[in-house]
mmCIF file of C-alpha atoms in Angstrom:
data_model
loop_
_atom_site.group_PDB
_atom_site.id
_atom_site.type_symbol
_atom_site.label_atom_id
_atom_site.label_comp_id
_atom_site.label_asym_id
_atom_site.label_seq_id
_atom_site.Cartn_x
_atom_site.Cartn_y
_atom_site.Cartn_z
ATOM 1 C CA MET A 1 121.540 102.168 119.596
ATOM 2 C CA LEU A 2 118.668 101.580 122.052
ATOM 3 C CA VAL A 3 117.963 105.318 122.198
ATOM 4 C CA LEU A 4 117.908 105.525 118.392
ATOM 5 C CA ARG A 5 115.525 102.584 118.148
ATOM 6 C CA LEU A 6 113.242 104.195 120.722
ATOM 7 C CA LEU A 7 113.359 107.469 118.774
ATOM 8 C CA ASN A 8 112.510 105.520 115.635
ATOM 9 C CA VAL A 9 109.214 104.502 117.281
ATOM 10 C CA VAL A 10 108.379 107.700 119.181
ATOM 11 C CA ALA A 11 109.041 110.191 116.344
ATOM 12 C CA PRO A 12 106.375 108.809 113.926
ATOM 13 C CA ALA A 13 103.809 108.731 116.740
ATOM 14 C CA TYR A 14 104.718 112.322 117.626
ATOM 15 C CA PHE A 15 104.237 113.437 114.020
ATOM 16 C CA LEU A 16 100.849 111.731 113.764
ATOM 17 C CA CYS A 17 99.706 113.374 117.017
ATOM 18 C CA ILE A 18 100.753 116.802 115.736
ATOM 19 C CA SER A 19 98.880 116.132 112.476
ATOM 20 C CA LEU A 20 95.724 115.126 114.358
ATOM 21 C CA VAL A 21 95.868 118.202 116.611
ATOM 22 C CA THR A 22 96.428 120.463 113.599
ATOM 23 C CA PHE A 23 93.458 118.949 111.782
ATOM 24 C CA VAL A 24 91.164 119.374 114.794
ATOM 25 C CA LEU A 25 92.215 122.987 115.376
ATOM 26 C CA GLN A 26 91.773 123.931 111.730
ATOM 27 C CA ILE A 27 88.429 122.237 111.129
ATOM 28 C CA PHE A 28 86.711 122.831 114.476
ATOM 29 C CA LEU A 29 88.267 126.086 115.711
ATOM 30 C CA PHE A 30 89.982 128.269 113.113
ATOM 31 C CA ILE A 31 87.659 127.825 110.143
ATOM 32 C CA PRO A 32 84.302 128.136 112.030
ATOM 33 C CA SER A 33 85.429 131.161 114.066
ATOM 34 C CA MET A 34 87.503 133.123 111.541
ATOM 35 C CA PHE A 35 85.633 132.717 108.238
ATOM 36 C CA ARG A 36 82.096 133.970 108.796
ATOM 37 C CA ASP A 37 80.705 136.023 105.932
ATOM 38 C CA PRO A 38 76.908 135.673 105.489
ATOM 39 C CA SER A 39 76.951 137.850 102.369
ATOM 40 C CA THR A 40 79.148 135.376 100.498
ATOM 41 C CA THR A 41 77.618 132.502 98.556
ATOM 42 C CA PRO A 42 78.223 129.121 100.238
ATOM 43 C CA LEU A 43 80.030 127.758 97.180
ATOM 44 C CA PHE A 44 82.726 130.440 97.283
ATOM 45 C CA SER A 45 82.726 131.152 101.016
ATOM 46 C CA PRO A 46 86.158 131.757 102.579
ATOM 47 C CA ALA A 47 85.543 128.927 105.033
ATOM 48 C CA LEU A 48 84.935 126.411 102.262
ATOM 49 C CA LEU A 49 87.892 127.582 100.169
ATOM 50 C CA HIS A 50 90.277 127.595 103.116
ATOM 51 C CA GLY A 51 89.013 124.210 104.263
ATOM 52 C CA ALA A 52 89.489 122.741 100.786
ATOM 53 C CA LEU A 53 93.038 124.142 100.616
ATOM 54 C CA PHE A 54 93.945 122.741 104.019
ATOM 55 C CA LEU A 55 92.481 119.321 103.184
ATOM 56 C CA PHE A 56 94.416 119.265 99.892
ATOM 57 C CA LEU A 57 97.700 120.067 101.645
ATOM 58 C CA SER A 58 97.026 117.599 104.471
ATOM 59 C CA ALA A 59 95.992 114.779 102.122
ATOM 60 C CA ASN A 60 99.168 115.170 100.073
ATOM 61 C CA ALA A 61 101.386 115.381 103.160
ATOM 62 C CA LEU A 62 99.867 112.306 104.832
ATOM 63 C CA GLY A 63 99.557 110.414 101.541
ATOM 64 C CA ASN A 64 103.232 110.848 100.707
ATOM 65 C CA TYR A 65 104.084 110.057 104.345
ATOM 66 C CA VAL A 66 102.355 106.691 104.005
ATOM 67 C CA LEU A 67 104.121 105.994 100.701
ATOM 68 C CA VAL A 68 107.505 106.785 102.278
ATOM 69 C CA ILE A 69 107.014 104.177 105.017
ATOM 70 C CA GLN A 70 105.305 101.646 102.728
ATOM 71 C CA SER A 71 108.452 100.185 101.141
ATOM 72 C CA SER A 72 109.992 97.034 102.603
ATOM 73 C CA PRO A 73 113.479 95.502 102.256
ATOM 74 C CA GLU A 74 112.019 92.487 100.476
ATOM 75 C CA ASP A 75 110.538 94.736 97.782
ATOM 76 C CA LEU A 76 113.786 96.641 97.374
ATOM 77 C CA GLY A 77 115.939 93.548 97.275
ATOM 78 C CA LYS A 78 113.784 91.580 94.841
ATOM 79 C CA GLY A 79 112.616 94.483 92.711
ATOM 80 C CA LEU A 80 116.055 95.715 91.737
ATOM 81 C CA ASN A 81 118.000 94.140 88.904
ATOM 82 C CA LEU A 82 121.278 93.823 90.784
ATOM 83 C CA GLY A 83 122.687 90.816 88.946
ATOM 84 C CA LYS A 84 125.409 89.141 90.996
ATOM 85 C CA GLY A 85 124.903 91.738 93.700
ATOM 86 C CA ALA A 86 121.504 90.243 94.512
ATOM 87 C CA GLU A 87 123.289 87.588 96.586
ATOM 88 C CA VAL A 88 124.812 90.342 98.698
ATOM 89 C CA VAL A 89 121.366 91.844 99.333
ATOM 90 C CA VAL A 90 119.965 88.457 100.388
ATOM 91 C CA ASP A 91 122.911 87.910 102.709
ATOM 92 C CA TRP A 92 122.385 91.347 104.210
ATOM 93 C CA LEU A 93 118.728 90.589 104.869
ATOM 94 C CA ASP A 94 119.777 87.381 106.640
ATOM 95 C CA GLY A 95 122.417 89.270 108.632
ATOM 96 C CA ASN A 96 125.326 87.291 107.139
ATOM 97 C CA ARG A 97 127.180 90.221 105.587
ATOM 98 C CA SER A 98 128.817 93.240 107.105
ATOM 99 C CA PRO A 99 128.274 96.819 105.909
ATOM 100 C CA GLY A 100 131.743 96.724 104.403
ATOM 101 C CA SER A 101 130.472 94.555 101.566
ATOM 102 C CA ALA A 102 128.146 97.272 100.348
ATOM 103 C CA LEU A 103 127.213 97.592 96.729
ATOM 104 C CA PRO A 104 127.833 100.981 95.089
ATOM 105 C CA SER A 105 125.263 103.512 96.418
ATOM 106 C CA THR A 106 123.587 100.738 98.424
ATOM 107 C CA HIS A 107 123.466 100.716 102.221
ATOM 108 C CA PHE A 108 122.136 98.439 104.930
ATOM 109 C CA CYS A 109 120.570 100.312 107.862
ATOM 110 C CA ARG A 110 120.770 98.560 111.211
ATOM 111 C CA LEU A 111 117.971 100.687 112.704
ATOM 112 C CA CYS A 112 115.226 99.548 110.340
ATOM 113 C CA ALA A 113 117.035 96.461 108.922
ATOM 114 C CA ARG A 114 116.466 97.616 105.354
ATOM 115 C CA VAL A 115 118.635 97.499 102.271
ATOM 116 C CA THR A 116 118.258 100.711 100.291
ATOM 117 C CA GLN A 117 119.607 101.518 96.854
ATOM 118 C CA ARG A 118 120.944 105.078 96.575
ATOM 119 C CA HIS A 119 120.654 105.421 100.328
ATOM 120 C CA ASP A 120 120.290 109.032 101.422
ATOM 121 C CA HIS A 121 119.577 108.986 105.175
ATOM 122 C CA HIS A 122 117.416 107.390 107.830
ATOM 123 C CA CYS A 123 114.351 109.507 108.640
ATOM 124 C CA PHE A 124 113.205 109.046 112.245
ATOM 125 C CA PHE A 125 109.852 110.756 111.650
ATOM 126 C CA THR A 126 108.943 108.082 109.109
ATOM 127 C CA GLY A 127 110.872 105.256 110.775
ATOM 128 C CA ASN A 128 112.304 104.334 107.390
ATOM 129 C CA CYS A 129 115.331 104.902 105.205
ATOM 130 C CA ILE A 130 115.102 107.365 102.333
ATOM 131 C CA GLY A 131 116.512 106.071 99.072
ATOM 132 C CA ASN A 132 115.874 105.500 95.401
ATOM 133 C CA ARG A 133 112.342 104.173 95.818
ATOM 134 C CA ASN A 134 110.825 106.774 98.131
ATOM 135 C CA MET A 135 112.981 109.864 97.568
ATOM 136 C CA ARG A 136 110.336 111.643 95.479
ATOM 137 C CA ASN A 137 107.634 110.901 98.060
ATOM 138 C CA PHE A 138 109.891 112.161 100.849
ATOM 139 C CA ILE A 139 110.426 115.468 99.037
ATOM 140 C CA MET A 140 106.691 115.834 98.424
ATOM 141 C CA PHE A 141 106.034 114.983 102.075
ATOM 142 C CA CYS A 142 108.411 117.739 103.217
ATOM 143 C CA LEU A 143 106.979 120.220 100.719
ATOM 144 C CA TYR A 144 103.318 119.716 101.628
ATOM 145 C CA THR A 145 104.067 119.476 105.353
ATOM 146 C CA SER A 146 105.782 122.866 105.234
ATOM 147 C CA LEU A 147 102.849 124.344 103.281
ATOM 148 C CA ALA A 148 100.298 122.842 105.687
ATOM 149 C CA CYS A 149 102.233 124.280 108.647
ATOM 150 C CA LEU A 150 102.360 127.682 106.946
ATOM 151 C CA ASP A 151 98.613 127.559 106.322
ATOM 152 C CA SER A 152 97.964 126.581 109.951
ATOM 153 C CA LEU A 153 100.338 129.296 111.165
ATOM 154 C CA VAL A 154 98.506 132.013 109.239
ATOM 155 C CA ALA A 155 95.080 130.778 110.380
ATOM 156 C CA GLY A 156 96.272 130.471 113.971
ATOM 157 C CA MET A 157 97.714 133.984 113.983
ATOM 158 C CA ALA A 158 94.419 135.318 112.634
ATOM 159 C CA TYR A 159 92.536 133.499 115.384
ATOM 160 C CA ILE A 160 94.854 134.748 118.141
ATOM 161 C CA SER A 161 94.777 138.324 116.840
ATOM 162 C CA ALA A 162 90.969 138.276 117.054
ATOM 163 C CA ALA A 163 90.764 136.430 120.364
ATOM 164 C CA LEU A 164 93.336 138.632 122.117
ATOM 165 C CA SER A 165 92.600 141.829 120.143
ATOM 166 C CA MET A 166 96.205 142.214 119.060
ATOM 167 C CA SER A 167 97.941 143.030 115.780
ATOM 168 C CA PHE A 168 100.846 141.246 114.089
ATOM 169 C CA THR A 169 101.725 144.141 111.774
ATOM 170 C CA ASN A 170 104.842 144.701 113.863
ATOM 171 C CA PRO A 171 107.383 141.924 113.099
ATOM 172 C CA LEU A 172 108.443 141.854 116.750
ATOM 173 C CA ALA A 173 104.893 141.068 117.874
ATOM 174 C CA PHE A 174 105.246 137.381 117.037
ATOM 175 C CA LEU A 175 108.654 137.125 118.736
ATOM 176 C CA THR A 176 107.349 138.674 121.946
ATOM 177 C CA LEU A 177 104.047 136.778 121.877
ATOM 178 C CA LEU A 178 105.298 133.693 123.735
ATOM 179 C CA PRO A 179 106.937 135.387 126.766
ATOM 180 C CA HIS A 180 103.982 137.754 127.186
ATOM 181 C CA SER A 181 101.539 134.860 126.888
ATOM 182 C CA ILE A 182 103.368 132.803 129.503
ATOM 183 C CA SER A 183 103.212 135.646 132.013
ATOM 184 C CA GLN A 184 99.526 136.238 131.256
ATOM 185 C CA PHE A 185 98.748 132.518 131.499
ATOM 186 C CA PHE A 186 100.219 132.154 135.000
ATOM 187 C CA SER A 187 98.500 135.370 136.100
ATOM 188 C CA GLY A 188 95.138 133.954 134.980
ATOM 189 C CA ALA A 189 94.541 136.494 132.194
ATOM 190 C CA LEU A 190 94.904 133.911 129.410
ATOM 191 C CA LEU A 191 92.829 130.789 128.839
ATOM 192 C CA SER A 192 94.520 127.413 128.566
ATOM 193 C CA SER A 193 93.043 126.870 125.085
ATOM 194 C CA GLU A 194 94.507 130.146 123.846
ATOM 195 C CA MET A 195 97.878 129.314 125.385
ATOM 196 C CA PHE A 196 97.791 125.929 123.663
ATOM 197 C CA VAL A 197 97.150 127.571 120.284
ATOM 198 C CA ILE A 198 100.053 129.976 120.853
ATOM 199 C CA LEU A 199 102.388 127.071 121.584
ATOM 200 C CA MET A 200 101.157 125.357 118.421
ATOM 201 C CA LEU A 201 102.018 128.475 116.411
ATOM 202 C CA TYR A 202 105.684 128.151 117.304
ATOM 203 C CA LEU A 203 105.572 124.408 116.727
ATOM 204 C CA TRP A 204 104.124 124.906 113.237
ATOM 205 C CA LEU A 205 106.781 127.519 112.529
ATOM 206 C CA GLY A 206 109.581 125.168 113.590
ATOM 207 C CA ILE A 207 108.246 122.149 111.686
ATOM 208 C CA GLY A 208 107.497 124.236 108.601
ATOM 209 C CA LEU A 209 110.981 125.759 108.480
ATOM 210 C CA ALA A 210 112.633 122.371 109.106
ATOM 211 C CA CYS A 211 110.647 120.649 106.338
ATOM 212 C CA ALA A 212 111.282 123.520 103.925
ATOM 213 C CA GLY A 213 115.001 123.326 104.694
ATOM 214 C CA PHE A 214 115.036 119.554 104.153
ATOM 215 C CA CYS A 215 113.192 119.984 100.858
ATOM 216 C CA CYS A 216 115.525 122.698 99.528
ATOM 217 C CA HIS A 217 118.679 120.852 100.608
ATOM 218 C CA GLN A 218 117.416 117.609 99.101
ATOM 219 C CA MET A 219 116.594 119.297 95.799
ATOM 220 C CA LEU A 220 120.111 120.761 95.653
ATOM 221 C CA LEU A 221 121.635 117.321 96.138
ATOM 222 C CA ILE A 222 119.353 115.837 93.478
ATOM 223 C CA LEU A 223 120.371 118.481 90.967
ATOM 224 C CA ARG A 224 123.993 117.551 91.643
ATOM 225 C CA GLY A 225 123.208 113.821 91.390
ATOM 226 C CA GLN A 226 124.281 113.132 94.979
ATOM 227 C CA THR A 227 122.842 111.756 98.195
ATOM 228 C CA ARG A 228 123.651 112.692 101.774
ATOM 229 C CA TYR A 229 125.205 109.301 102.320
ATOM 230 C CA GLN A 230 127.537 109.819 99.358
ATOM 231 C CA VAL A 231 128.499 113.290 100.566
ATOM 232 C CA ARG A 232 129.118 112.025 104.098
ATOM 233 C CA LYS A 233 131.271 109.136 102.865
ATOM 234 C CA GLY A 234 133.118 111.262 100.298
ATOM 235 C CA MET A 235 131.973 109.132 97.347
ATOM 236 C CA VAL A 236 132.667 110.464 93.862
ATOM 237 C CA VAL A 237 129.620 110.524 91.576
ATOM 238 C CA ARG A 238 129.515 110.654 87.813
ATOM 239 C CA ALA A 239 128.705 114.121 86.517
ATOM 240 C CA ARG A 240 125.436 114.222 84.572
ATOM 241 C CA PRO A 241 123.099 116.971 83.346
ATOM 242 C CA TRP A 242 120.753 118.224 86.030
ATOM 243 C CA ARG A 243 117.724 117.330 83.914
ATOM 244 C CA GLU A 244 118.701 113.658 83.994
ATOM 245 C CA ASN A 245 119.192 113.787 87.746
ATOM 246 C CA LEU A 246 115.724 115.266 88.207
ATOM 247 C CA GLN A 247 114.119 112.730 85.869
ATOM 248 C CA GLU A 248 115.768 109.860 87.742
ATOM 249 C CA VAL A 249 113.993 110.882 90.946
ATOM 250 C CA PHE A 250 110.727 112.466 89.758
ATOM 251 C CA GLY A 251 110.175 110.553 86.500
ATOM 252 C CA LYS A 252 108.646 111.907 83.311
ATOM 253 C CA ARG A 253 105.159 112.291 84.819
ATOM 254 C CA TRP A 254 106.326 114.511 87.651
ATOM 255 C CA LEU A 255 103.208 116.694 87.501
ATOM 256 C CA LEU A 256 101.006 113.757 88.539
ATOM 257 C CA GLY A 257 103.072 113.225 91.675
ATOM 258 C CA LEU A 258 102.965 116.934 92.423
ATOM 259 C CA LEU A 259 99.159 116.977 92.575
ATOM 260 C CA ILE A 260 98.342 113.621 94.158
ATOM 261 C CA PRO A 261 100.386 111.211 96.310
ATOM 262 C CA VAL A 262 101.489 108.331 94.068
ATOM 263 C CA LEU A 263 104.511 106.071 93.846
ATOM 264 C CA ASN A 264 107.341 106.918 91.489
ATOM 265 C CA VAL A 265 105.862 107.099 88.005
ATOM 266 C CA GLY A 266 108.163 106.775 85.012
ATOM 267 C CA SER A 267 111.347 106.828 87.110
ATOM 268 C CA ASP A 268 114.365 104.616 86.553
ATOM 269 C CA TYR A 269 113.364 102.491 89.532
ATOM 270 C CA SER A 270 109.900 101.795 88.122
ATOM 271 C CA ARG A 271 111.270 100.808 84.729
ATOM 272 C CA GLN A 272 113.879 98.607 86.396
ATOM 273 C CA LYS A 273 111.242 96.913 88.542
ATOM 274 C CA GLU A 274 109.053 96.178 85.512
ATOM 275 C CA LYS A 275 111.955 94.343 83.881
#
């Protein structure tokens, strides 16, 4: 438990450091060095367009990240219309109830001491549980993080191909880049800054693939009306049309949340909280 609590603190700090490094590399290294075209008008210059795209992806990723970690157990416990079950939530918050007294689809996490309706899993990179309130923001966070990593990966490969005068047309070139770079780095033929960018390429690839996998798996569960916690515990869920399952998570104004980071708009949770 101590190791998990330590990971719950270290993982968010690690993600924020990676985000800061990515932002610095993109703005101060990749864009100034790779997008120079004097013949292009400043308004439609590749540097400006690529910078605007990266800032849009980064703002949505970090904005949804903040919204995922913003929720508190007090808000979840008081905002939900649980009826008689509200006493159970209060007892859980005071530590007087055991997990065995759980409400249907409700779970108390000992790591973050939060009561979550429709609990899905505990995310260490956000230090928070993912449930009914922040599920949509978690999916948007994974989506835009994977897109931002893909954008950084492409820009980084373009920078490395120009700096080292190499081509990535061969699919094996990227796979053999790291071992060749390590040997060149220790022989003194490769700068430390270039080696750092190469390491970041593989880090962006790993984070991007992981976030894309989380997003796709989560969408599949949502379409089926399930959560990871329900699947892990073998809970039986009521079969409903997939459109209703999507609307429960994304709400009717899903397009607004797709473009800008906002809390659940028009979802069942929002309507229940207003009551």
